[in-house]
Amino acid sequence: MLKGRSLIEPLDLSPEEMNELFVLAEEIEKNPKAWKSSLQGHILATLFFEPSTRTRLSFEAAMQRLGGSCLGFAESSSSSVSKGECLADTIRIVAGYSDIIVMRNPKEGAALVASRYSDIPVINAGDGGHHHPTQTLADLLTIKKLRGQIRDLTIGFCGDLRFGRTVHSLVEALTRYSGIKMIFISPPELTIPGYLKSGILTQKQISFKETDSLDKVMGDLDILYMTRVQKERFFNEEDYIRLKDSYVLTPEKMLAAKKDAMILHPLPRVNEISLEVDSDPRAMYFKQARQGMFIRMALLQSILGE
Ligand code: CP
């Protein structure tokens, strides 16, 4: 039962709870009219201290499609945080105006802190380079829908694996499925964090390897999860400029991919997937973004609904 619960990290949800969300998301997508008033009278607060297109707007669309309404801010400069108000006070105040809070914040751990000051559920919409659990739900739903099941897959994560919170969350969630092999493709400066390698991946005996060459492993991948280099997490621009175009997926590179491979990307894309790849039937990132809305509808419904 998700009723009244917060979601801070993907493993806050049991595998059964995730499955129930996938089933409900598919049900909602098939028959959206049946859900159009299910959260009537409920208010969602979106507190975004960092920019967002997909996460914020898909949450707001999700709430409105369920009959609820939304309030919030899209940047901290338009809130009293800019006057020096602390996160704890902001959360306590907003919790008095709404029924659920969705928050994105540049600081790792901010969502957990928020949940401790809130007497309504808090959903982490991204906390720094740490976690982004609802993106993971969208990613897994996309894989399940398009592949039929989540198992026996070789998944390549490519790009900024150090700062990419969507990667960290998805890696943790995938450790629960059988037959998953992971290949981490990044420049040496942006490798997957050590805490994941020596922690959950080792503990759960997940097969993984690291490389800096996408070309060498392209033909092995069932799923290629591309990511952008996270400019906002770099301490100096020089490093960002040097690393930002480490990998650019082009139609030529796609020639080496499996015929039924799936290209995913949490988006936004900057330059790491060329526009020509969009018409390749293996490019699934826009479908993935749309699934994000249905899974968020399922999540809001499960947390707030009767
Ligand atoms: N995938 C994702 O989090 O996109 P936004 O930054 O646009 O929300």
PDB file of C-alpha atoms and ligand atoms in Angstrom:
ATOM      1  CA  MET A   1       0.000   0.000   0.000  1.00  0.00           C
ATOM      2  CA  LEU A   2       1.461   3.328  -1.040  1.00  0.00           C
ATOM      3  CA  LYS A   3      -1.292   5.375   0.598  1.00  0.00           C
ATOM      4  CA  GLY A   4       0.218   8.357   2.409  1.00  0.00           C
ATOM      5  CA  ARG A   5       3.824   7.349   1.722  1.00  0.00           C
ATOM      6  CA  SER A   6       6.778   9.434   0.522  1.00  0.00           C
ATOM      7  CA  LEU A   7       9.098   8.326  -2.288  1.00  0.00           C
ATOM      8  CA  ILE A   8      12.724   9.378  -1.854  1.00  0.00           C
ATOM      9  CA  GLU A   9      14.731   6.544  -3.444  1.00  0.00           C
ATOM     10  CA  PRO A  10      13.657   3.840  -5.896  1.00  0.00           C
ATOM     11  CA  LEU A  11      14.187   1.048  -3.362  1.00  0.00           C
ATOM     12  CA  ASP A  12      11.604   2.673  -1.078  1.00  0.00           C
ATOM     13  CA  LEU A  13       9.184   0.713  -3.262  1.00  0.00           C
ATOM     14  CA  SER A  14       9.064  -3.077  -3.043  1.00  0.00           C
ATOM     15  CA  PRO A  15       9.184  -5.000  -6.364  1.00  0.00           C
ATOM     16  CA  GLU A  16       5.477  -5.827  -5.870  1.00  0.00           C
ATOM     17  CA  GLU A  17       4.600  -2.152  -5.339  1.00  0.00           C
ATOM     18  CA  MET A  18       6.512  -1.199  -8.493  1.00  0.00           C
ATOM     19  CA  ASN A  19       4.652  -3.860 -10.428  1.00  0.00           C
ATOM     20  CA  GLU A  20       1.319  -2.615  -9.144  1.00  0.00           C
ATOM     21  CA  LEU A  21       2.262   0.872 -10.365  1.00  0.00           C
ATOM     22  CA  PHE A  22       3.160  -0.484 -13.824  1.00  0.00           C
ATOM     23  CA  VAL A  23      -0.176  -2.307 -14.048  1.00  0.00           C
ATOM     24  CA  LEU A  24      -2.111   0.782 -12.920  1.00  0.00           C
ATOM     25  CA  ALA A  25      -0.179   3.050 -15.327  1.00  0.00           C
ATOM     26  CA  GLU A  26      -1.098   0.772 -18.235  1.00  0.00           C
ATOM     27  CA  GLU A  27      -4.722   0.686 -17.095  1.00  0.00           C
ATOM     28  CA  ILE A  28      -4.818   4.502 -16.894  1.00  0.00           C
ATOM     29  CA  GLU A  29      -3.196   4.862 -20.328  1.00  0.00           C
ATOM     30  CA  LYS A  30      -5.785   2.504 -21.848  1.00  0.00           C
ATOM     31  CA  ASN A  31      -8.782   4.194 -20.253  1.00  0.00           C
ATOM     32  CA  PRO A  32      -7.853   7.711 -19.053  1.00  0.00           C
ATOM     33  CA  LYS A  33     -11.490   8.885 -18.834  1.00  0.00           C
ATOM     34  CA  ALA A  34     -12.182   6.442 -16.023  1.00  0.00           C
ATOM     35  CA  TRP A  35      -9.684   8.322 -13.844  1.00  0.00           C
ATOM     36  CA  LYS A  36     -10.519  11.902 -14.734  1.00  0.00           C
ATOM     37  CA  SER A  37     -12.059  12.770 -11.363  1.00  0.00           C
ATOM     38  CA  SER A  38     -10.346  10.295  -9.074  1.00  0.00           C
ATOM     39  CA  LEU A  39      -8.250  12.937  -7.266  1.00  0.00           C
ATOM     40  CA  GLN A  40     -10.761  15.765  -7.446  1.00  0.00           C
ATOM     41  CA  GLY A  41     -10.205  18.161  -4.545  1.00  0.00           C
ATOM     42  CA  HIS A  42      -6.553  17.157  -4.037  1.00  0.00           C
ATOM     43  CA  ILE A  43      -3.706  19.652  -4.448  1.00  0.00           C
ATOM     44  CA  LEU A  44      -0.198  18.879  -5.672  1.00  0.00           C
ATOM     45  CA  ALA A  45       2.632  21.277  -4.788  1.00  0.00           C
ATOM     46  CA  THR A  46       5.603  21.273  -7.164  1.00  0.00           C
ATOM     47  CA  LEU A  47       8.675  22.869  -5.550  1.00  0.00           C
ATOM     48  CA  PHE A  48      11.432  23.040  -8.139  1.00  0.00           C
ATOM     49  CA  PHE A  49      14.692  24.588  -6.961  1.00  0.00           C
ATOM     50  CA  GLU A  50      16.292  23.386 -10.233  1.00  0.00           C
ATOM     51  CA  PRO A  51      14.983  23.610 -13.811  1.00  0.00           C
ATOM     52  CA  SER A  52      12.775  20.891 -15.257  1.00  0.00           C
ATOM     53  CA  THR A  53      10.522  20.327 -18.230  1.00  0.00           C
ATOM     54  CA  ARG A  54       9.461  16.677 -18.096  1.00  0.00           C
ATOM     55  CA  THR A  55       9.281  15.949 -14.396  1.00  0.00           C
ATOM     56  CA  ARG A  56       7.454  19.071 -13.309  1.00  0.00           C
ATOM     57  CA  LEU A  57       5.073  19.293 -16.242  1.00  0.00           C
ATOM     58  CA  SER A  58       4.309  15.572 -16.317  1.00  0.00           C
ATOM     59  CA  PHE A  59       3.502  15.636 -12.597  1.00  0.00           C
ATOM     60  CA  GLU A  60       1.253  18.654 -13.118  1.00  0.00           C
ATOM     61  CA  ALA A  61      -0.385  17.057 -16.156  1.00  0.00           C
ATOM     62  CA  ALA A  62      -0.815  13.833 -14.180  1.00  0.00           C
ATOM     63  CA  MET A  63      -2.544  15.611 -11.289  1.00  0.00           C
ATOM     64  CA  GLN A  64      -4.804  17.611 -13.592  1.00  0.00           C
ATOM     65  CA  ARG A  65      -5.726  14.512 -15.617  1.00  0.00           C
ATOM     66  CA  LEU A  66      -6.809  12.879 -12.356  1.00  0.00           C
ATOM     67  CA  GLY A  67      -9.039  15.848 -11.550  1.00  0.00           C
ATOM     68  CA  GLY A  68      -6.759  17.468  -8.974  1.00  0.00           C
ATOM     69  CA  SER A  69      -5.045  20.839  -9.069  1.00  0.00           C
ATOM     70  CA  CYS A  70      -1.504  22.182  -8.717  1.00  0.00           C
ATOM     71  CA  LEU A  71       0.424  25.041  -7.178  1.00  0.00           C
ATOM     72  CA  GLY A  72       4.121  25.686  -6.768  1.00  0.00           C
ATOM     73  CA  PHE A  73       7.202  27.340  -8.190  1.00  0.00           C
ATOM     74  CA  ALA A  74       9.557  26.462 -11.030  1.00  0.00           C
ATOM     75  CA  GLU A  75      12.609  28.275  -9.690  1.00  0.00           C
ATOM     76  CA  SER A  76      13.756  29.201  -6.206  1.00  0.00           C
ATOM     77  CA  SER A  77      14.089  32.885  -7.173  1.00  0.00           C
ATOM     78  CA  SER A  78      10.291  33.165  -7.235  1.00  0.00           C
ATOM     79  CA  SER A  79       9.909  31.738  -3.724  1.00  0.00           C
ATOM     80  CA  SER A  80      10.868  33.121  -0.306  1.00  0.00           C
ATOM     81  CA  VAL A  81      13.925  30.870  -0.368  1.00  0.00           C
ATOM     82  CA  SER A  82      15.508  33.781  -2.247  1.00  0.00           C
ATOM     83  CA  LYS A  83      14.944  35.885   0.895  1.00  0.00           C
ATOM     84  CA  GLY A  84      16.767  33.306   2.977  1.00  0.00           C
ATOM     85  CA  GLU A  85      13.930  31.037   4.116  1.00  0.00           C
ATOM     86  CA  CYS A  86      15.197  27.555   4.967  1.00  0.00           C
ATOM     87  CA  LEU A  87      13.969  24.342   3.374  1.00  0.00           C
ATOM     88  CA  ALA A  88      12.371  23.089   6.594  1.00  0.00           C
ATOM     89  CA  ASP A  89      10.184  26.200   6.924  1.00  0.00           C
ATOM     90  CA  THR A  90       9.255  26.149   3.230  1.00  0.00           C
ATOM     91  CA  ILE A  91       8.155  22.529   3.522  1.00  0.00           C
ATOM     92  CA  ARG A  92       6.160  23.070   6.734  1.00  0.00           C
ATOM     93  CA  ILE A  93       4.303  25.975   5.119  1.00  0.00           C
ATOM     94  CA  VAL A  94       3.581  24.232   1.796  1.00  0.00           C
ATOM     95  CA  ALA A  95       2.470  21.082   3.636  1.00  0.00           C
ATOM     96  CA  GLY A  96      -0.295  23.222   5.150  1.00  0.00           C
ATOM     97  CA  TYR A  97      -1.547  24.269   1.705  1.00  0.00           C
ATOM     98  CA  SER A  98      -1.437  21.002  -0.242  1.00  0.00           C
ATOM     99  CA  ASP A  99      -1.861  17.216  -0.081  1.00  0.00           C
ATOM    100  CA  ILE A 100       1.417  16.080  -1.642  1.00  0.00           C
ATOM    101  CA  ILE A 101       4.772  17.725  -2.428  1.00  0.00           C
ATOM    102  CA  VAL A 102       6.983  16.969  -5.430  1.00  0.00           C
ATOM    103  CA  MET A 103      10.382  18.558  -4.934  1.00  0.00           C
ATOM    104  CA  ARG A 104      13.586  18.921  -6.979  1.00  0.00           C
ATOM    105  CA  ASN A 105      16.611  20.360  -5.208  1.00  0.00           C
ATOM    106  CA  PRO A 106      20.320  20.562  -6.113  1.00  0.00           C
ATOM    107  CA  LYS A 107      21.406  19.166  -2.731  1.00  0.00           C
ATOM    108  CA  GLU A 108      21.791  15.424  -2.244  1.00  0.00           C
ATOM    109  CA  GLY A 109      19.546  14.312   0.595  1.00  0.00           C
ATOM    110  CA  ALA A 110      17.241  17.368   0.399  1.00  0.00           C
ATOM    111  CA  ALA A 111      14.153  15.273  -0.331  1.00  0.00           C
ATOM    112  CA  LEU A 112      14.790  13.056   2.677  1.00  0.00           C
ATOM    113  CA  VAL A 113      15.197  16.132   4.879  1.00  0.00           C
ATOM    114  CA  ALA A 114      11.978  17.586   3.421  1.00  0.00           C
ATOM    115  CA  SER A 115      10.077  14.391   4.174  1.00  0.00           C
ATOM    116  CA  ARG A 116      11.114  14.650   7.833  1.00  0.00           C
ATOM    117  CA  TYR A 117       9.593  18.124   8.143  1.00  0.00           C
ATOM    118  CA  SER A 118       6.446  17.288   6.199  1.00  0.00           C
ATOM    119  CA  ASP A 119       3.237  15.738   7.467  1.00  0.00           C
ATOM    120  CA  ILE A 120       2.141  15.064   3.870  1.00  0.00           C
ATOM    121  CA  PRO A 121       3.910  12.758   1.364  1.00  0.00           C
ATOM    122  CA  VAL A 122       7.040  14.060  -0.402  1.00  0.00           C
ATOM    123  CA  ILE A 123       8.186  12.749  -3.771  1.00  0.00           C
ATOM    124  CA  ASN A 124      11.810  13.252  -4.748  1.00  0.00           C
ATOM    125  CA  ALA A 125      11.924  14.735  -8.249  1.00  0.00           C
ATOM    126  CA  GLY A 126      15.744  14.740  -8.195  1.00  0.00           C
ATOM    127  CA  ASP A 127      18.184  15.585  -5.397  1.00  0.00           C
ATOM    128  CA  GLY A 128      21.506  16.703  -6.847  1.00  0.00           C
ATOM    129  CA  GLY A 129      23.497  13.830  -8.329  1.00  0.00           C
ATOM    130  CA  HIS A 130      21.821  11.326  -6.009  1.00  0.00           C
ATOM    131  CA  HIS A 131      18.402   9.924  -7.008  1.00  0.00           C
ATOM    132  CA  HIS A 132      15.441  10.456  -9.318  1.00  0.00           C
ATOM    133  CA  PRO A 133      13.041   7.622  -8.475  1.00  0.00           C
ATOM    134  CA  THR A 134      10.109   8.608 -10.688  1.00  0.00           C
ATOM    135  CA  GLN A 135      12.402   8.727 -13.740  1.00  0.00           C
ATOM    136  CA  THR A 136      13.348   5.158 -12.847  1.00  0.00           C
ATOM    137  CA  LEU A 137       9.681   4.195 -12.759  1.00  0.00           C
ATOM    138  CA  ALA A 138       9.264   5.738 -16.230  1.00  0.00           C
ATOM    139  CA  ASP A 139      12.370   3.900 -17.478  1.00  0.00           C
ATOM    140  CA  LEU A 140      11.262   0.519 -16.132  1.00  0.00           C
ATOM    141  CA  LEU A 141       7.701   0.951 -17.395  1.00  0.00           C
ATOM    142  CA  THR A 142       9.071   1.745 -20.867  1.00  0.00           C
ATOM    143  CA  ILE A 143      11.273  -1.351 -20.849  1.00  0.00           C
ATOM    144  CA  LYS A 144       8.425  -3.535 -19.597  1.00  0.00           C
ATOM    145  CA  LYS A 145       5.975  -2.201 -22.163  1.00  0.00           C
ATOM    146  CA  LEU A 146       8.310  -2.493 -25.111  1.00  0.00           C
ATOM    147  CA  ARG A 147      10.094  -5.723 -24.118  1.00  0.00           C
ATOM    148  CA  GLY A 148       7.249  -7.479 -22.322  1.00  0.00           C
ATOM    149  CA  GLN A 149       9.395  -8.095 -19.254  1.00  0.00           C
ATOM    150  CA  ILE A 150      12.417  -6.785 -17.395  1.00  0.00           C
ATOM    151  CA  ARG A 151      14.949  -9.619 -17.347  1.00  0.00           C
ATOM    152  CA  ASP A 152      17.869 -11.148 -19.269  1.00  0.00           C
ATOM    153  CA  LEU A 153      19.032  -7.843 -20.693  1.00  0.00           C
ATOM    154  CA  THR A 154      22.443  -6.290 -21.302  1.00  0.00           C
ATOM    155  CA  ILE A 155      22.113  -2.601 -20.537  1.00  0.00           C
ATOM    156  CA  GLY A 156      24.750  -0.025 -21.438  1.00  0.00           C
ATOM    157  CA  PHE A 157      24.800   3.225 -19.483  1.00  0.00           C
ATOM    158  CA  CYS A 158      26.690   5.847 -21.450  1.00  0.00           C
ATOM    159  CA  GLY A 159      27.856   9.379 -20.641  1.00  0.00           C
ATOM    160  CA  ASP A 160      27.992  11.104 -17.274  1.00  0.00           C
ATOM    161  CA  LEU A 161      27.657   8.200 -14.862  1.00  0.00           C
ATOM    162  CA  ARG A 162      29.226  10.130 -12.003  1.00  0.00           C
ATOM    163  CA  PHE A 163      26.664  12.910 -11.660  1.00  0.00           C
ATOM    164  CA  GLY A 164      23.712  11.335 -13.504  1.00  0.00           C
ATOM    165  CA  ARG A 165      21.075  10.701 -10.840  1.00  0.00           C
ATOM    166  CA  THR A 166      18.806   8.876 -13.282  1.00  0.00           C
ATOM    167  CA  VAL A 167      21.594   6.338 -13.798  1.00  0.00           C
ATOM    168  CA  HIS A 168      22.156   5.864 -10.065  1.00  0.00           C
ATOM    169  CA  SER A 169      18.465   5.243  -9.432  1.00  0.00           C
ATOM    170  CA  LEU A 170      17.977   2.925 -12.408  1.00  0.00           C
ATOM    171  CA  VAL A 171      21.086   0.879 -11.593  1.00  0.00           C
ATOM    172  CA  GLU A 172      19.812   0.265  -8.051  1.00  0.00           C
ATOM    173  CA  ALA A 173      16.335  -0.683  -9.257  1.00  0.00           C
ATOM    174  CA  LEU A 174      17.643  -3.050 -11.959  1.00  0.00           C
ATOM    175  CA  THR A 175      19.590  -5.089  -9.406  1.00  0.00           C
ATOM    176  CA  ARG A 176      16.249  -6.661  -8.452  1.00  0.00           C
ATOM    177  CA  TYR A 177      15.685  -8.280 -11.829  1.00  0.00           C
ATOM    178  CA  SER A 178      17.270 -11.533 -12.971  1.00  0.00           C
ATOM    179  CA  GLY A 179      19.719 -11.914 -15.835  1.00  0.00           C
ATOM    180  CA  ILE A 180      20.667  -8.227 -15.954  1.00  0.00           C
ATOM    181  CA  LYS A 181      24.181  -7.361 -17.144  1.00  0.00           C
ATOM    182  CA  MET A 182      25.402  -3.770 -16.986  1.00  0.00           C
ATOM    183  CA  ILE A 183      28.082  -2.092 -19.059  1.00  0.00           C
ATOM    184  CA  PHE A 184      29.184   1.345 -17.870  1.00  0.00           C
ATOM    185  CA  ILE A 185      30.536   3.491 -20.698  1.00  0.00           C
ATOM    186  CA  SER A 186      32.119   6.780 -19.645  1.00  0.00           C
ATOM    187  CA  PRO A 187      35.289   8.840 -19.699  1.00  0.00           C
ATOM    188  CA  PRO A 188      37.520   8.073 -16.675  1.00  0.00           C
ATOM    189  CA  GLU A 189      36.453  11.354 -14.992  1.00  0.00           C
ATOM    190  CA  LEU A 190      32.754  10.411 -15.105  1.00  0.00           C
ATOM    191  CA  THR A 191      32.709   6.774 -14.042  1.00  0.00           C
ATOM    192  CA  ILE A 192      29.908   5.226 -11.996  1.00  0.00           C
ATOM    193  CA  PRO A 193      30.371   6.013  -8.260  1.00  0.00           C
ATOM    194  CA  GLY A 194      32.399   3.584  -6.186  1.00  0.00           C
ATOM    195  CA  TYR A 195      29.589   3.240  -3.624  1.00  0.00           C
ATOM    196  CA  LEU A 196      27.422   1.538  -6.250  1.00  0.00           C
ATOM    197  CA  LYS A 197      30.198  -0.769  -7.486  1.00  0.00           C
ATOM    198  CA  SER A 198      31.429  -1.885  -4.079  1.00  0.00           C
ATOM    199  CA  GLY A 199      27.936  -1.663  -2.592  1.00  0.00           C
ATOM    200  CA  ILE A 200      24.758  -2.916  -4.218  1.00  0.00           C
ATOM    201  CA  LEU A 201      26.323  -4.259  -7.445  1.00  0.00           C
ATOM    202  CA  THR A 202      28.822  -6.394  -5.555  1.00  0.00           C
ATOM    203  CA  GLN A 203      26.404  -7.438  -2.826  1.00  0.00           C
ATOM    204  CA  LYS A 204      23.821  -8.571  -5.367  1.00  0.00           C
ATOM    205  CA  GLN A 205      26.478 -10.174  -7.601  1.00  0.00           C
ATOM    206  CA  ILE A 206      25.416  -8.168 -10.644  1.00  0.00           C
ATOM    207  CA  SER A 207      27.565  -8.751 -13.702  1.00  0.00           C
ATOM    208  CA  PHE A 208      29.069  -5.416 -14.748  1.00  0.00           C
ATOM    209  CA  LYS A 209      32.042  -4.001 -16.601  1.00  0.00           C
ATOM    210  CA  GLU A 210      33.427  -0.533 -17.337  1.00  0.00           C
ATOM    211  CA  THR A 211      34.794   0.821 -20.588  1.00  0.00           C
ATOM    212  CA  ASP A 212      35.420   4.174 -22.243  1.00  0.00           C
ATOM    213  CA  SER A 213      34.487   2.874 -25.707  1.00  0.00           C
ATOM    214  CA  LEU A 214      30.869   2.830 -26.872  1.00  0.00           C
ATOM    215  CA  ASP A 215      31.918   1.370 -30.238  1.00  0.00           C
ATOM    216  CA  LYS A 216      33.467  -1.714 -28.648  1.00  0.00           C
ATOM    217  CA  VAL A 217      30.280  -2.732 -26.823  1.00  0.00           C
ATOM    218  CA  MET A 218      27.512  -1.352 -29.056  1.00  0.00           C
ATOM    219  CA  GLY A 219      26.711  -4.734 -30.618  1.00  0.00           C
ATOM    220  CA  ASP A 220      26.297  -6.391 -27.191  1.00  0.00           C
ATOM    221  CA  LEU A 221      23.588  -4.066 -25.911  1.00  0.00           C
ATOM    222  CA  ASP A 222      19.866  -4.763 -25.674  1.00  0.00           C
ATOM    223  CA  ILE A 223      19.359  -1.302 -24.208  1.00  0.00           C
ATOM    224  CA  LEU A 224      21.568   1.749 -24.532  1.00  0.00           C
ATOM    225  CA  TYR A 225      20.772   4.346 -21.865  1.00  0.00           C
ATOM    226  CA  MET A 226      22.362   7.584 -23.051  1.00  0.00           C
ATOM    227  CA  THR A 227      22.832  10.530 -20.688  1.00  0.00           C
ATOM    228  CA  ARG A 228      23.969  14.109 -21.029  1.00  0.00           C
ATOM    229  CA  VAL A 229      27.042  15.449 -19.270  1.00  0.00           C
ATOM    230  CA  GLN A 230      25.617  17.347 -16.277  1.00  0.00           C
ATOM    231  CA  LYS A 231      27.009  20.842 -16.775  1.00  0.00           C
ATOM    232  CA  GLU A 232      25.400  22.137 -13.569  1.00  0.00           C
ATOM    233  CA  ARG A 233      27.391  19.725 -11.381  1.00  0.00           C
ATOM    234  CA  PHE A 234      30.853  20.685 -12.709  1.00  0.00           C
ATOM    235  CA  PHE A 235      33.166  22.878 -10.663  1.00  0.00           C
ATOM    236  CA  ASN A 236      34.891  24.368 -13.692  1.00  0.00           C
ATOM    237  CA  GLU A 237      33.688  25.016 -17.220  1.00  0.00           C
ATOM    238  CA  GLU A 238      36.931  23.847 -18.823  1.00  0.00           C
ATOM    239  CA  ASP A 239      36.324  20.266 -17.692  1.00  0.00           C
ATOM    240  CA  TYR A 240      32.741  20.406 -18.896  1.00  0.00           C
ATOM    241  CA  ILE A 241      33.759  21.658 -22.335  1.00  0.00           C
ATOM    242  CA  ARG A 242      36.424  18.964 -22.609  1.00  0.00           C
ATOM    243  CA  LEU A 243      34.015  16.154 -21.655  1.00  0.00           C
ATOM    244  CA  LYS A 244      30.629  17.260 -22.986  1.00  0.00           C
ATOM    245  CA  ASP A 245      30.904  15.608 -26.385  1.00  0.00           C
ATOM    246  CA  SER A 246      32.637  12.423 -25.235  1.00  0.00           C
ATOM    247  CA  TYR A 247      29.881  10.360 -26.882  1.00  0.00           C
ATOM    248  CA  VAL A 248      27.597  11.337 -29.726  1.00  0.00           C
ATOM    249  CA  LEU A 249      25.219   8.660 -30.980  1.00  0.00           C
ATOM    250  CA  THR A 250      24.830   8.930 -34.766  1.00  0.00           C
ATOM    251  CA  PRO A 251      23.125   6.816 -37.472  1.00  0.00           C
ATOM    252  CA  GLU A 252      26.601   5.469 -38.346  1.00  0.00           C
ATOM    253  CA  LYS A 253      27.105   4.235 -34.780  1.00  0.00           C
ATOM    254  CA  MET A 254      23.608   2.723 -34.823  1.00  0.00           C
ATOM    255  CA  LEU A 255      24.725   0.408 -37.647  1.00  0.00           C
ATOM    256  CA  ALA A 256      26.563  -1.673 -35.053  1.00  0.00           C
ATOM    257  CA  ALA A 257      23.540  -1.903 -32.715  1.00  0.00           C
ATOM    258  CA  LYS A 258      21.279  -4.961 -32.475  1.00  0.00           C
ATOM    259  CA  LYS A 259      18.226  -4.850 -34.739  1.00  0.00           C
ATOM    260  CA  ASP A 260      15.947  -4.909 -31.693  1.00  0.00           C
ATOM    261  CA  ALA A 261      18.057  -2.695 -29.456  1.00  0.00           C
ATOM    262  CA  MET A 262      16.314   0.064 -27.543  1.00  0.00           C
ATOM    263  CA  ILE A 263      17.776   3.546 -27.163  1.00  0.00           C
ATOM    264  CA  LEU A 264      16.642   5.304 -24.002  1.00  0.00           C
ATOM    265  CA  HIS A 265      17.544   8.733 -22.634  1.00  0.00           C
ATOM    266  CA  PRO A 266      15.944  10.468 -19.626  1.00  0.00           C
ATOM    267  CA  LEU A 267      16.255  13.773 -21.556  1.00  0.00           C
ATOM    268  CA  PRO A 268      17.001  16.620 -21.906  1.00  0.00           C
ATOM    269  CA  ARG A 269      19.378  15.738 -24.714  1.00  0.00           C
ATOM    270  CA  VAL A 270      22.082  18.243 -25.503  1.00  0.00           C
ATOM    271  CA  ASN A 271      24.305  16.808 -28.219  1.00  0.00           C
ATOM    272  CA  GLU A 272      24.779  13.176 -27.241  1.00  0.00           C
ATOM    273  CA  ILE A 273      22.162  11.783 -29.624  1.00  0.00           C
ATOM    274  CA  SER A 274      22.149  13.324 -33.071  1.00  0.00           C
ATOM    275  CA  LEU A 275      18.738  14.432 -34.357  1.00  0.00           C
ATOM    276  CA  GLU A 276      19.006  11.938 -37.241  1.00  0.00           C
ATOM    277  CA  VAL A 277      18.728   9.058 -34.765  1.00  0.00           C
ATOM    278  CA  ASP A 278      15.204  10.193 -33.787  1.00  0.00           C
ATOM    279  CA  SER A 279      13.676   8.525 -36.851  1.00  0.00           C
ATOM    280  CA  ASP A 280      15.367   5.191 -36.090  1.00  0.00           C
ATOM    281  CA  PRO A 281      12.641   2.795 -34.832  1.00  0.00           C
ATOM    282  CA  ARG A 282      14.968   1.832 -31.977  1.00  0.00           C
ATOM    283  CA  ALA A 283      14.916   5.394 -30.580  1.00  0.00           C
ATOM    284  CA  MET A 284      12.440   5.184 -27.677  1.00  0.00           C
ATOM    285  CA  TYR A 285      13.223   8.295 -25.649  1.00  0.00           C
ATOM    286  CA  PHE A 286      10.130  10.286 -26.580  1.00  0.00           C
ATOM    287  CA  LYS A 287       7.883   7.296 -25.772  1.00  0.00           C
ATOM    288  CA  GLN A 288       9.808   7.006 -22.499  1.00  0.00           C
ATOM    289  CA  ALA A 289       9.025  10.632 -21.613  1.00  0.00           C
ATOM    290  CA  ARG A 290       5.311  10.060 -22.270  1.00  0.00           C
ATOM    291  CA  GLN A 291       5.298   6.956 -20.077  1.00  0.00           C
ATOM    292  CA  GLY A 292       6.576   9.288 -17.357  1.00  0.00           C
ATOM    293  CA  MET A 293       3.189  10.955 -17.204  1.00  0.00           C
ATOM    294  CA  PHE A 294       1.230   7.694 -16.877  1.00  0.00           C
ATOM    295  CA  ILE A 295       3.482   6.298 -14.175  1.00  0.00           C
ATOM    296  CA  ARG A 296       3.214   9.584 -12.256  1.00  0.00           C
ATOM    297  CA  MET A 297      -0.585   9.377 -12.560  1.00  0.00           C
ATOM    298  CA  ALA A 298      -0.392   5.866 -11.119  1.00  0.00           C
ATOM    299  CA  LEU A 299       1.879   7.055  -8.325  1.00  0.00           C
ATOM    300  CA  LEU A 300      -0.305  10.029  -7.326  1.00  0.00           C
ATOM    301  CA  GLN A 301      -3.403   7.847  -7.486  1.00  0.00           C
ATOM    302  CA  SER A 302      -1.787   5.184  -5.273  1.00  0.00           C
ATOM    303  CA  ILE A 303      -0.537   7.667  -2.688  1.00  0.00           C
ATOM    304  CA  LEU A 304      -3.627   9.894  -2.507  1.00  0.00           C
ATOM    305  CA  GLY A 305      -6.514   7.850  -3.907  1.00  0.00           C
ATOM    306  CA  GLU A 306      -9.176   5.809  -2.147  1.00  0.00           C
TER     307      GLU A 306
HETATM  308  N1   CP B   1      14.271  13.517 -17.141  1.00  0.00           N
HETATM  309  C1   CP B   1      14.125  14.667 -16.453  1.00  0.00           C
HETATM  310  O1   CP B   1      14.249  14.709 -15.225  1.00  0.00           O
HETATM  311  O2   CP B   1      13.846  15.753 -17.228  1.00  0.00           O
HETATM  312  P1   CP B   1      13.594  17.221 -16.665  1.00  0.00           P
HETATM  313  O3   CP B   1      14.909  17.703 -16.087  1.00  0.00           O
HETATM  314  O4   CP B   1      13.157  18.035 -17.844  1.00  0.00           O
HETATM  315  O5   CP B   1      12.570  17.131 -15.590  1.00  0.00           O
END
